[in-house]
JSON list of C-alpha atoms in Angstrom, two decimals:
[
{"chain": "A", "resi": 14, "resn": "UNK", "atom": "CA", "xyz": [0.80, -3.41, 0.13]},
{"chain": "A", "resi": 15, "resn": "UNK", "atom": "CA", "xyz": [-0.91, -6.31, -2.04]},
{"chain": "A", "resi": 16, "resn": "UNK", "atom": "CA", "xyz": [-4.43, -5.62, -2.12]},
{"chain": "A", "resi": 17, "resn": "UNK", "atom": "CA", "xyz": [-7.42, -7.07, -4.36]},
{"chain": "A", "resi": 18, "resn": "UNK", "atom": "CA", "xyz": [-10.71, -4.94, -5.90]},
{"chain": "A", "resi": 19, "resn": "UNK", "atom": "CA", "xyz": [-13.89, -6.84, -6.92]},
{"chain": "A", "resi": 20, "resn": "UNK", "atom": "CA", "xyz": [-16.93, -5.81, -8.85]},
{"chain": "A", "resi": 21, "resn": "UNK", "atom": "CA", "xyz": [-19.76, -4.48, -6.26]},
{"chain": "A", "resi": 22, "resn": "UNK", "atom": "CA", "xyz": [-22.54, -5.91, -6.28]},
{"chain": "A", "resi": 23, "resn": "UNK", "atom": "CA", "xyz": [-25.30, -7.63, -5.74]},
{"chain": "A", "resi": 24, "resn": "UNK", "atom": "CA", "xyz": [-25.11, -9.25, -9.31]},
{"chain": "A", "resi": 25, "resn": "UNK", "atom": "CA", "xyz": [-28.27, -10.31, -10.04]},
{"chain": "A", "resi": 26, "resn": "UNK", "atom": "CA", "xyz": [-29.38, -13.25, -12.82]},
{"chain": "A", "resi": 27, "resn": "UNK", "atom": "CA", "xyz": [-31.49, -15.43, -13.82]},
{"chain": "A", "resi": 28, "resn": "UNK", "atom": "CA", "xyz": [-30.76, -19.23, -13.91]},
{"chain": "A", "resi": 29, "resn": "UNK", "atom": "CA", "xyz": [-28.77, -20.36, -16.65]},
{"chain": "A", "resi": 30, "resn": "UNK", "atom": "CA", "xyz": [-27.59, -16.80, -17.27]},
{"chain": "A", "resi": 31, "resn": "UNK", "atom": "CA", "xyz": [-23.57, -17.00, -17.81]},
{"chain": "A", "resi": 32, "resn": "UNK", "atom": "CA", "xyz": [-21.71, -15.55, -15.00]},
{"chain": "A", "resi": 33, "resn": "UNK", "atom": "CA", "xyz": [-18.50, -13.34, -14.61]},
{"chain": "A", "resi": 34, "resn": "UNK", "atom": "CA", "xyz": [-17.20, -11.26, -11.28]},
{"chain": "A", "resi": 35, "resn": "UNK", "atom": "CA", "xyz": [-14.03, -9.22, -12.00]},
{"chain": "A", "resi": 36, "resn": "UNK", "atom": "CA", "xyz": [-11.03, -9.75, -9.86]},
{"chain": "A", "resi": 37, "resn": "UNK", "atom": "CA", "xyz": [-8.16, -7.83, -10.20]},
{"chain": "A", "resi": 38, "resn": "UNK", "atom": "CA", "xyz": [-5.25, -7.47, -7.36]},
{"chain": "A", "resi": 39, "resn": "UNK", "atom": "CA", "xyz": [-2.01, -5.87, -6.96]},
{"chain": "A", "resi": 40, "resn": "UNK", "atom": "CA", "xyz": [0.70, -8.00, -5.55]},
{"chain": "A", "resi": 41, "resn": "UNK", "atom": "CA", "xyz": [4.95, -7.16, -5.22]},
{"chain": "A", "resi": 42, "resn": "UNK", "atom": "CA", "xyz": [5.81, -10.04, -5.94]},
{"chain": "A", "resi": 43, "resn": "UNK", "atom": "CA", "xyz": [4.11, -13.68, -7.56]},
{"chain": "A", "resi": 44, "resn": "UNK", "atom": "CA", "xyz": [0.80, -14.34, -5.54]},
{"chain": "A", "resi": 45, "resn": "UNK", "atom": "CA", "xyz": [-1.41, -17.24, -5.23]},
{"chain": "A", "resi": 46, "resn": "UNK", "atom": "CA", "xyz": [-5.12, -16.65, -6.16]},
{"chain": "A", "resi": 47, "resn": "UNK", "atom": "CA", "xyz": [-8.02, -17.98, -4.76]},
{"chain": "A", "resi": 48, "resn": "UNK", "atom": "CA", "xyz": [-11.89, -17.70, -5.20]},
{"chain": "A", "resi": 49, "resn": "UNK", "atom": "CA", "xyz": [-13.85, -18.18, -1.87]},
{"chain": "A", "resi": 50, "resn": "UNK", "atom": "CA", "xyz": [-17.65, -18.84, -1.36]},
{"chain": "A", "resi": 51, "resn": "UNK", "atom": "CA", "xyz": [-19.82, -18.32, 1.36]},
{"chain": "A", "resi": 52, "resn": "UNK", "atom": "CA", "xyz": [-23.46, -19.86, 1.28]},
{"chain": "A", "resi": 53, "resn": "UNK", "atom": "CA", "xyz": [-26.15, -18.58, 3.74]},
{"chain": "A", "resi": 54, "resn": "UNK", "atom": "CA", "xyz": [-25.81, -19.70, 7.11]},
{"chain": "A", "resi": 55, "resn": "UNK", "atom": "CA", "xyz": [-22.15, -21.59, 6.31]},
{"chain": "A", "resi": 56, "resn": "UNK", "atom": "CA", "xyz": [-18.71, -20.58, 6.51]},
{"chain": "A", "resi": 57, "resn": "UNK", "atom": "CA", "xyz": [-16.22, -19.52, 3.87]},
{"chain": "A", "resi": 58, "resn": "UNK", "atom": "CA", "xyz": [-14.84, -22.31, 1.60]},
{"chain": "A", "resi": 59, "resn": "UNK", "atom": "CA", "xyz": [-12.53, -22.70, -1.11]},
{"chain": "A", "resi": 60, "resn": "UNK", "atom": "CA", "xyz": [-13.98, -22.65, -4.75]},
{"chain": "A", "resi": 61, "resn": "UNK", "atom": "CA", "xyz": [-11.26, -22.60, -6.79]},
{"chain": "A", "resi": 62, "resn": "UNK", "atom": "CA", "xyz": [-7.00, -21.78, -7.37]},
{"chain": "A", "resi": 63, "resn": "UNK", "atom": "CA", "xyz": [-4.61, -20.78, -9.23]},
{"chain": "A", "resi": 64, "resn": "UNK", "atom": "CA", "xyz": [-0.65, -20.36, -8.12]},
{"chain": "A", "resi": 65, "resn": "UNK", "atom": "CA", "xyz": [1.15, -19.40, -11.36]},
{"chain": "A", "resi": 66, "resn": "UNK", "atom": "CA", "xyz": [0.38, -17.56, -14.27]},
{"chain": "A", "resi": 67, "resn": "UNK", "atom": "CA", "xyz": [-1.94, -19.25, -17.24]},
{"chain": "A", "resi": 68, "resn": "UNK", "atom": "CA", "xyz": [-2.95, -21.66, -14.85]},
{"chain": "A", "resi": 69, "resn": "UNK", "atom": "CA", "xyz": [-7.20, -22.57, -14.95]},
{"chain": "A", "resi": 70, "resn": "UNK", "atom": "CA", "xyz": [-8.82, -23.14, -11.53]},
{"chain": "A", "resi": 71, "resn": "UNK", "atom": "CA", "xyz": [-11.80, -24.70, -11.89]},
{"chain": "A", "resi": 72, "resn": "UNK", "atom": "CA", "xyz": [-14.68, -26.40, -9.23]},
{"chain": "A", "resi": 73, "resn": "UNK", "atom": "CA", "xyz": [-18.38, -27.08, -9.61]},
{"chain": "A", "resi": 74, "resn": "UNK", "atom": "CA", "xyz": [-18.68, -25.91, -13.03]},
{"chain": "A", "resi": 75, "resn": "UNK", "atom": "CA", "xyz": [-16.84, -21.95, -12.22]},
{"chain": "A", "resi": 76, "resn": "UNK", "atom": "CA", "xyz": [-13.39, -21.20, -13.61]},
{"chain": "A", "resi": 77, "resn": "UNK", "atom": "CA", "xyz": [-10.82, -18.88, -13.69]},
{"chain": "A", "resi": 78, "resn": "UNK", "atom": "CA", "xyz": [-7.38, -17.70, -15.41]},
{"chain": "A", "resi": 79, "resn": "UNK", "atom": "CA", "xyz": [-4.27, -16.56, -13.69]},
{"chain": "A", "resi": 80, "resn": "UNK", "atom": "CA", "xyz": [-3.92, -13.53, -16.26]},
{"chain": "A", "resi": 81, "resn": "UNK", "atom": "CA", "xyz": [-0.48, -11.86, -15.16]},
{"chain": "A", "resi": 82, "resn": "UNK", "atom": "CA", "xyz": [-0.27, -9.40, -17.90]},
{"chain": "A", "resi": 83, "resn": "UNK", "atom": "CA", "xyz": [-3.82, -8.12, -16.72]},
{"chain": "A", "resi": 84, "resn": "UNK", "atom": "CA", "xyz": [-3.32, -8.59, -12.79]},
{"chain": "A", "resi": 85, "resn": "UNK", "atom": "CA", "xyz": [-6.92, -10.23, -13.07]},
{"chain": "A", "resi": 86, "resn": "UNK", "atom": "CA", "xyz": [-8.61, -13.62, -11.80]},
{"chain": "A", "resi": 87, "resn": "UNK", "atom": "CA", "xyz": [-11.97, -13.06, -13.34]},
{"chain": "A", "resi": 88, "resn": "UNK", "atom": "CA", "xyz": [-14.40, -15.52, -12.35]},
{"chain": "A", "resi": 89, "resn": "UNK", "atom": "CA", "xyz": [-17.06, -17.23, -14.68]},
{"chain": "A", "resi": 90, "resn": "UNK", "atom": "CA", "xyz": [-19.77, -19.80, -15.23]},
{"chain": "A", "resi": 91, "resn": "UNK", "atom": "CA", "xyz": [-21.40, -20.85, -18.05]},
{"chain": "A", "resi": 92, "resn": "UNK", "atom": "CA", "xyz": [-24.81, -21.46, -16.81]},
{"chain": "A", "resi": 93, "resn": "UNK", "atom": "CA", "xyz": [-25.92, -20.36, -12.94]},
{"chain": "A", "resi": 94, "resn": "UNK", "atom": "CA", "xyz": [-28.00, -21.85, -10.39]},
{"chain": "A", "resi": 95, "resn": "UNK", "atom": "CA", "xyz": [-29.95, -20.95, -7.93]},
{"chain": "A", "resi": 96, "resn": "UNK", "atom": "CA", "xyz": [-28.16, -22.72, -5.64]},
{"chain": "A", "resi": 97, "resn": "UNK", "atom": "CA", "xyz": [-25.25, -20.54, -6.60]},
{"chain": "A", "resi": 98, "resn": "UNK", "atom": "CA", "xyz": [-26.70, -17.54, -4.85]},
{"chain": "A", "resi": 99, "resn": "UNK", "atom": "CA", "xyz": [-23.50, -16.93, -2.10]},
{"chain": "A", "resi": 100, "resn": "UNK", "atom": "CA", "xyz": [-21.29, -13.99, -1.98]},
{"chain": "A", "resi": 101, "resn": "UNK", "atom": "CA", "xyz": [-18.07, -14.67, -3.34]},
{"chain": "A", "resi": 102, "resn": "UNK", "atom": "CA", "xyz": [-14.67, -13.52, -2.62]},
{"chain": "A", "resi": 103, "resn": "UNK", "atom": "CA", "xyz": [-11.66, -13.46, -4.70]},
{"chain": "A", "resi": 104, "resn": "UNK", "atom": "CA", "xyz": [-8.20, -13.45, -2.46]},
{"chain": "A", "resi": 105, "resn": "UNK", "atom": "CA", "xyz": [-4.84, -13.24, -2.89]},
{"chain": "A", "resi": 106, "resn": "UNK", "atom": "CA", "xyz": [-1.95, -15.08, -0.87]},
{"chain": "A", "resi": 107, "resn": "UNK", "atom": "CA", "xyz": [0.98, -12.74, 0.36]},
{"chain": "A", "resi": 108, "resn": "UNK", "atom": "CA", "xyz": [3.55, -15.64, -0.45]},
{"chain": "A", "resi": 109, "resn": "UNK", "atom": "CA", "xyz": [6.70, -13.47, 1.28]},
{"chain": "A", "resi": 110, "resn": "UNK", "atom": "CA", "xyz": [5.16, -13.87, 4.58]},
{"chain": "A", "resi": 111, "resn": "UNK", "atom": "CA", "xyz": [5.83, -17.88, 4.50]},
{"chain": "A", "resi": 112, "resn": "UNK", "atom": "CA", "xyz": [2.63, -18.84, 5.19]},
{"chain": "A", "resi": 113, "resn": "UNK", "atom": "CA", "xyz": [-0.95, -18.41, 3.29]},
{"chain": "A", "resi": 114, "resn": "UNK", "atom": "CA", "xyz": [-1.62, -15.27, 4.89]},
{"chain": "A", "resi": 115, "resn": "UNK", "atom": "CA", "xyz": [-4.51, -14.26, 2.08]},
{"chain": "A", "resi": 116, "resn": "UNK", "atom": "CA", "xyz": [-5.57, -10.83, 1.49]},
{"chain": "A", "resi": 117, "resn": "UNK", "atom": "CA", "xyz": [-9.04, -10.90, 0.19]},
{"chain": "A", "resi": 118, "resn": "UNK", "atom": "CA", "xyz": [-11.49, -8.30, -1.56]},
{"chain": "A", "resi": 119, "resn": "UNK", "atom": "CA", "xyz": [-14.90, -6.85, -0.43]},
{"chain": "A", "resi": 120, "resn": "UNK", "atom": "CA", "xyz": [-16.86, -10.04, -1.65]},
{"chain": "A", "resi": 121, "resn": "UNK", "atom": "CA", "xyz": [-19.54, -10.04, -4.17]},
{"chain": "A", "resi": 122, "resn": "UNK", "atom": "CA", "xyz": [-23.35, -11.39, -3.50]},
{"chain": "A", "resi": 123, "resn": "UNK", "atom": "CA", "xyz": [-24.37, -12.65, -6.03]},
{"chain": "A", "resi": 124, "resn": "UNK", "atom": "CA", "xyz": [-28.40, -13.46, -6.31]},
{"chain": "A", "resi": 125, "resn": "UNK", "atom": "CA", "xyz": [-29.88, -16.25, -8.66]},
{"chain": "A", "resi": 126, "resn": "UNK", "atom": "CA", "xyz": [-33.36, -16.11, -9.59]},
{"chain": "A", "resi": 127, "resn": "UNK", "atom": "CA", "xyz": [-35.67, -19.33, -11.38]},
{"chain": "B", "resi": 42, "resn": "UNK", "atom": "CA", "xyz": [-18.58, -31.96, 14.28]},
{"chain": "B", "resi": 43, "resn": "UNK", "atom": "CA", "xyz": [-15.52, -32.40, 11.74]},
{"chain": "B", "resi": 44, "resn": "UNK", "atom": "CA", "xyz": [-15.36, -28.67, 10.97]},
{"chain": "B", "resi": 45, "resn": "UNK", "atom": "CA", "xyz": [-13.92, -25.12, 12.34]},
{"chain": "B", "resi": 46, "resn": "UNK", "atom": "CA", "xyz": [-16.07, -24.07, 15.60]},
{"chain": "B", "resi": 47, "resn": "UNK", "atom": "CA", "xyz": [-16.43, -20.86, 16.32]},
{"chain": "B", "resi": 48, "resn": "UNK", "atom": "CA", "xyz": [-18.56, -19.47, 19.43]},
{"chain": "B", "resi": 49, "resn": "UNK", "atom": "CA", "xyz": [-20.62, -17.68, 20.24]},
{"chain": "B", "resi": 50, "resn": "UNK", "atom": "CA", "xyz": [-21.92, -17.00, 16.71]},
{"chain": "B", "resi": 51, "resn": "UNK", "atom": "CA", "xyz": [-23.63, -13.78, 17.81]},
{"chain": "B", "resi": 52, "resn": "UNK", "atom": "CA", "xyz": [-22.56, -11.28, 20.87]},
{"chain": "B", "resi": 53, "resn": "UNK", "atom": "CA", "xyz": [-24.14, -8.04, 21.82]},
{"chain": "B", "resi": 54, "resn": "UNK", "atom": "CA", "xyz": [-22.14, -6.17, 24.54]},
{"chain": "B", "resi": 55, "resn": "UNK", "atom": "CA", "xyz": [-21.89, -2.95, 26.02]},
{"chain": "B", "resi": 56, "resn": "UNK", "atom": "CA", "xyz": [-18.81, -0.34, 25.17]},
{"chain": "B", "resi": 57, "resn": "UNK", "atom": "CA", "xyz": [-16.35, -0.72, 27.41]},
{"chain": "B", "resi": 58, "resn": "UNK", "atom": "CA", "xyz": [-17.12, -4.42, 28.03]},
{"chain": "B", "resi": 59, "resn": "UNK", "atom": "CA", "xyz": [-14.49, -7.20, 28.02]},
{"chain": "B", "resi": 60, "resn": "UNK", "atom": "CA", "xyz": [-15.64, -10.01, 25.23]},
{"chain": "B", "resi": 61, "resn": "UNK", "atom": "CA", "xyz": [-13.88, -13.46, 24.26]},
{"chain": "B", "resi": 62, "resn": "UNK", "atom": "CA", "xyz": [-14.17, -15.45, 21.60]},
{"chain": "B", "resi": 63, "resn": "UNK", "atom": "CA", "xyz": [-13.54, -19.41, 21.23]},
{"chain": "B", "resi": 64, "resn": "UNK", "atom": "CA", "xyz": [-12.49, -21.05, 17.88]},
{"chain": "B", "resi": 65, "resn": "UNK", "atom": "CA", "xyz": [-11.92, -24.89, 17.72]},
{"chain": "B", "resi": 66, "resn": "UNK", "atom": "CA", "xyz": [-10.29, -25.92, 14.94]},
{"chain": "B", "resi": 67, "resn": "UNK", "atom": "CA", "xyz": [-10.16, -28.91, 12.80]},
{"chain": "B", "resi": 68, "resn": "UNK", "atom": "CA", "xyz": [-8.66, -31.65, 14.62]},
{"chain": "B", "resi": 69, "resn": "UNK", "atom": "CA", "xyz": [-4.50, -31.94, 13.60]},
{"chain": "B", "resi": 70, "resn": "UNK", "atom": "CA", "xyz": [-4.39, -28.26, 11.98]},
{"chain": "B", "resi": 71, "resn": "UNK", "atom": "CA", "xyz": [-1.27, -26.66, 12.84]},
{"chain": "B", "resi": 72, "resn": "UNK", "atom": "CA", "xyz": [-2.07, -23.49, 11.42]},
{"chain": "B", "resi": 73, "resn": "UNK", "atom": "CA", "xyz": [-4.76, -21.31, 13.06]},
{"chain": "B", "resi": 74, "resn": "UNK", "atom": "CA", "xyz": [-5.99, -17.79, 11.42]},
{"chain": "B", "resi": 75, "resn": "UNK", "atom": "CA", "xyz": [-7.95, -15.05, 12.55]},
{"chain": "B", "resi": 76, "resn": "UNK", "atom": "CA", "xyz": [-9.73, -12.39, 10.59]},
{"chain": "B", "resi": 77, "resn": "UNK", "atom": "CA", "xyz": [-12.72, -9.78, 10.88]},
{"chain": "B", "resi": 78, "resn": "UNK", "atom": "CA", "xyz": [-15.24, -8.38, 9.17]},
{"chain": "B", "resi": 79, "resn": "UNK", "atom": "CA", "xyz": [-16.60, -5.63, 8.75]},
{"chain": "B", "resi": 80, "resn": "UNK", "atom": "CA", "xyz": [-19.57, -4.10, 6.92]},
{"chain": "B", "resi": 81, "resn": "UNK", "atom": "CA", "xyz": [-18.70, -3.41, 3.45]},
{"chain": "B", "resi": 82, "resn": "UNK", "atom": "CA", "xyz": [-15.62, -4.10, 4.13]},
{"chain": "B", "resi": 83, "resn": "UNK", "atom": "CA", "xyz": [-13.23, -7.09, 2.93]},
{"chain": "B", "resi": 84, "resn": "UNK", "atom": "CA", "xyz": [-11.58, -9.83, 5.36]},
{"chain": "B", "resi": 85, "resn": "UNK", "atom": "CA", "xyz": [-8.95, -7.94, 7.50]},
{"chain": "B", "resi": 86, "resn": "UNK", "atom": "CA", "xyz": [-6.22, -10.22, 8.58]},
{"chain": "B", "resi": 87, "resn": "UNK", "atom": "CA", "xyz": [-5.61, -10.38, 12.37]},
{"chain": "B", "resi": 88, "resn": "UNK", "atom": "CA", "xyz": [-3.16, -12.85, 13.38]},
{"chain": "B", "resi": 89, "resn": "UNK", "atom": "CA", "xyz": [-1.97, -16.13, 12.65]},
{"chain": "B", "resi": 90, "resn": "UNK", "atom": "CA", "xyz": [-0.88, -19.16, 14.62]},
{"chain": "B", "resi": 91, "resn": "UNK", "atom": "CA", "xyz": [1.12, -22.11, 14.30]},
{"chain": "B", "resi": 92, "resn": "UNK", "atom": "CA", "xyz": [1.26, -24.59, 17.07]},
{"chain": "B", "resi": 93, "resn": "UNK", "atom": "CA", "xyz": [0.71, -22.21, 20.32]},
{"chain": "B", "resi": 94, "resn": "UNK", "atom": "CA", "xyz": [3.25, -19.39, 18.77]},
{"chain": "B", "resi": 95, "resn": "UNK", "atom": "CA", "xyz": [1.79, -16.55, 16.57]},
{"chain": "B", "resi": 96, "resn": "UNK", "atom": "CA", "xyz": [4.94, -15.47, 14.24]},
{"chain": "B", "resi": 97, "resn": "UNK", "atom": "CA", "xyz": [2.28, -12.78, 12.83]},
{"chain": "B", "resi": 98, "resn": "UNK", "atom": "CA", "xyz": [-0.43, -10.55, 14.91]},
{"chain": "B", "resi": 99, "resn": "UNK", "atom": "CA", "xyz": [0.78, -7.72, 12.69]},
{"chain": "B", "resi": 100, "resn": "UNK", "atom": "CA", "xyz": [-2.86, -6.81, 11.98]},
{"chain": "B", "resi": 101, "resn": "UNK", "atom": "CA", "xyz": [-4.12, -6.67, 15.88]},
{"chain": "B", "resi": 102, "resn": "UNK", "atom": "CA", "xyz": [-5.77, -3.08, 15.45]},
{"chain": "B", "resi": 103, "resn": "UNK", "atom": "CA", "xyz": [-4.84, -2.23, 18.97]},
{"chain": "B", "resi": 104, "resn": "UNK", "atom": "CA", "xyz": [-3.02, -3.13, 22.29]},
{"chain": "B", "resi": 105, "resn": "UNK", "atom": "CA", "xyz": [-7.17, -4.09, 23.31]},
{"chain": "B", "resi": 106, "resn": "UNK", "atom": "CA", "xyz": [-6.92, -7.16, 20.97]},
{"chain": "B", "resi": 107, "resn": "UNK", "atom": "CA", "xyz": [-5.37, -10.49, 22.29]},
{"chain": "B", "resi": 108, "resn": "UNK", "atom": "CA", "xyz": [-5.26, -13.93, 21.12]},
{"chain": "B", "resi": 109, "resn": "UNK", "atom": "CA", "xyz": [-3.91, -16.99, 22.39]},
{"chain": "B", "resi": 110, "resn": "UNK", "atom": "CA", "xyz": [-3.80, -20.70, 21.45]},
{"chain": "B", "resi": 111, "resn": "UNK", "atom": "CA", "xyz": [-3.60, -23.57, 24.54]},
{"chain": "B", "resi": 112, "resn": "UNK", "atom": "CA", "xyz": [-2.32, -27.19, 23.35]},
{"chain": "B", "resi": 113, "resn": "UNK", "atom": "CA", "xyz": [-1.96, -26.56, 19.28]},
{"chain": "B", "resi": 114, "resn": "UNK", "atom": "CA", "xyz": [-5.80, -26.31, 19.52]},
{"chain": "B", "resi": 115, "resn": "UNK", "atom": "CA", "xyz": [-8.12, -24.09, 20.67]},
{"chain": "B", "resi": 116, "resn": "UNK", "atom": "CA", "xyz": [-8.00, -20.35, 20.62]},
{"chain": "B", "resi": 117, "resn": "UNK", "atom": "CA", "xyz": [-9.10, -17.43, 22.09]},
{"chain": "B", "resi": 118, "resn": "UNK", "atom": "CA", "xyz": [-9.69, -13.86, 20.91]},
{"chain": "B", "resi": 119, "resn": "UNK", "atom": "CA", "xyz": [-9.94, -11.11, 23.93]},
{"chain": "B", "resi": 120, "resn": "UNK", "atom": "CA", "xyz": [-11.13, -7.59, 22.84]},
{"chain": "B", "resi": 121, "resn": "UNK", "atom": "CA", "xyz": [-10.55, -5.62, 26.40]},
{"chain": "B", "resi": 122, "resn": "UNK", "atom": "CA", "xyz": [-12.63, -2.40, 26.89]},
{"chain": "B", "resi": 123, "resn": "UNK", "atom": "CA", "xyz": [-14.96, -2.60, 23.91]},
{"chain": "B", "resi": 124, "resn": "UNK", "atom": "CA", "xyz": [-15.54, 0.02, 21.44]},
{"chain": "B", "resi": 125, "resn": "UNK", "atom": "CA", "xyz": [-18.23, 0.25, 18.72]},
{"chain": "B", "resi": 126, "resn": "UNK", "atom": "CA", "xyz": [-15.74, 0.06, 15.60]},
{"chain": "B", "resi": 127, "resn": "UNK", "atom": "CA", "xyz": [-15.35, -3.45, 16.88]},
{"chain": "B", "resi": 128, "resn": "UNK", "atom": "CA", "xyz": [-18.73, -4.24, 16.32]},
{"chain": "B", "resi": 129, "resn": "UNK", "atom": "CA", "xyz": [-18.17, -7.11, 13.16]},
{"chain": "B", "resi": 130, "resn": "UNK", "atom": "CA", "xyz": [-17.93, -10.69, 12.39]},
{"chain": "B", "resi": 131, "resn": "UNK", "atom": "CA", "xyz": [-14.94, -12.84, 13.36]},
{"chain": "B", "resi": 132, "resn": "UNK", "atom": "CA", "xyz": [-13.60, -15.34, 11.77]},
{"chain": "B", "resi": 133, "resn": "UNK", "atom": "CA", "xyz": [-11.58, -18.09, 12.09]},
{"chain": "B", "resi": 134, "resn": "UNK", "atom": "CA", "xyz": [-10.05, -20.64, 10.30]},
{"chain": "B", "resi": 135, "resn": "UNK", "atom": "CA", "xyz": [-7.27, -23.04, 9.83]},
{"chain": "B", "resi": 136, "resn": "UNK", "atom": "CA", "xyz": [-5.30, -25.42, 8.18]},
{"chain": "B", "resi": 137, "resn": "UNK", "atom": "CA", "xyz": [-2.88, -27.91, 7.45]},
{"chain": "B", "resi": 138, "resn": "UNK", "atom": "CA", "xyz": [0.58, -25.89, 6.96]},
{"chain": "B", "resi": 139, "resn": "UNK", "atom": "CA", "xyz": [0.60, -23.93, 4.27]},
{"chain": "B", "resi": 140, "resn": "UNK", "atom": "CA", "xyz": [-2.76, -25.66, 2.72]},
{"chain": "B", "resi": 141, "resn": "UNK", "atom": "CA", "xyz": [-6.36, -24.38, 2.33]},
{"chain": "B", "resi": 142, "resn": "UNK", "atom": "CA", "xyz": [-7.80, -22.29, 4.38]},
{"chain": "B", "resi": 143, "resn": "UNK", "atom": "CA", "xyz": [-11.11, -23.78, 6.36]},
{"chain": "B", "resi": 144, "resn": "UNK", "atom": "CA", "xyz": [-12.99, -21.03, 7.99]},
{"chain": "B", "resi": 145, "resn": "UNK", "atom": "CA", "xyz": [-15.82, -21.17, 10.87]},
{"chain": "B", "resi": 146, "resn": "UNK", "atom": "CA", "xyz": [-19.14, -19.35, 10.51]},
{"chain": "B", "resi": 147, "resn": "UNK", "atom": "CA", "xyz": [-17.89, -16.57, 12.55]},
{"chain": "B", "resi": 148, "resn": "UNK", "atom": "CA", "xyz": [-18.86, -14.85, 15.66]},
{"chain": "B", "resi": 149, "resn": "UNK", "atom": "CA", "xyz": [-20.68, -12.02, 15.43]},
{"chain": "B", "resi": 150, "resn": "UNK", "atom": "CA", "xyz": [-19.85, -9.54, 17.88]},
{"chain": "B", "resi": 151, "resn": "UNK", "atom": "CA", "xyz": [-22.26, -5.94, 18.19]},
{"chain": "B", "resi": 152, "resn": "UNK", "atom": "CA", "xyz": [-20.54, -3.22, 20.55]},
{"chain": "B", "resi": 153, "resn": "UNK", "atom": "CA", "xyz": [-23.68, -1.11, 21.58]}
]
């Protein structure tokens, strides 16, 4: 079945480091890709997307590249935050169900220090 | 509040014990999900609404799980006869048709 493997973590940087988190995911057919963060204390919410290949999602200064020949959605920042610190999760949508039924990875916390 | 509500956000139970969980979804979302998780472990899909019907509880771990949604709004999740692989958080979220995907904070449920 479609699955997705991140980098472990807890990645750990200080501010204004530049930031990447590896995302790569198997899918049968021609997925959707997503980028979810969770903050302390909040629920998951949408970063970024991408639903074909080339395409550039990009939110709140992160981005990331639909690379089909790699099966990868890496996803990078220029210059962290603290407020950045969340654990992140890169997903995948299983588009022959009909619905966005999204398969995600293990997450990655990610830890920004001044 | 305008968001997903999920309660309780923390449960401690005994095995064997029935538990429920409530989510409340955004006002006018058709589409309702459920998933779980579990330490060190990604977000497993559990089932997913639309209106009251669930066309998918393909990832129910076992005839002990149960959802239901009342009035294309809130739903329930009923674990029968706890066990303490259960023991993770819950989440729900849910969505216009087919659009993002707004999640609760989750309901986190310990099986002692």
């Amino acid at each position: 079945g479609d699955s997705v493997t991140q980098m472990e973590g807890p990645v750990t940087l200080s501010e204004e480091a530049f930031l990447t988190i590896n995302c790569t995911y198997t899918a049968t057919g021609y997925p959707s890709l997503f980028w979810y963060v969770q903050y302390p204390g909040e629920g998951l919410q949408l970063l970024l997307k991408a639903t074909k290949a080339d395409d550039k999602g990009s939110n709140k200064g992160f981005e990331a590249t639909y690379r089909k020949e790699t099966t990868s959605f890496h996803l990078e920042k220029g210059s962290v935050q603290v407020s950045d610190s969340a654990v992140y999760f890169c997903a995948l949508s299983d588009v022959g169900t009909g619905f966005q039924k999204l398969v995600f990875g293990t997450g990655t916390r990610l830890l920004v220090s001044p | 509040g305008a968001g997903v509500s999920q309660s309780p956000s923390n449960k401690v139970t005994e095995k064997g014990k029935d538990v429920e969980l409530r989510c409340d979804p955004i006002s006018g979302h058709t589409a309702l999900y459920w998933y779980r998780q579990s330490l060190g472990q990604g977000l497993e899909f559990l089932i997913y609404f639309q209106g009251n019907s669930a066309p998918d509880k393909s990832g129910l771990p076992s005839d002990r799980f149960s959802a239901e949604r009342t009035g294309g709004s809130v739903s329930t999740l009923t674990i029968q006869r706890t066990q303490q692989e259960d023991s993770a958080v819950y989440l729900c979220a849910s969505s216009p048709y087919t659009g993002e995907l707004f999640f609760g904070e989750g309901s986190r449920l310990t099986v002692l």
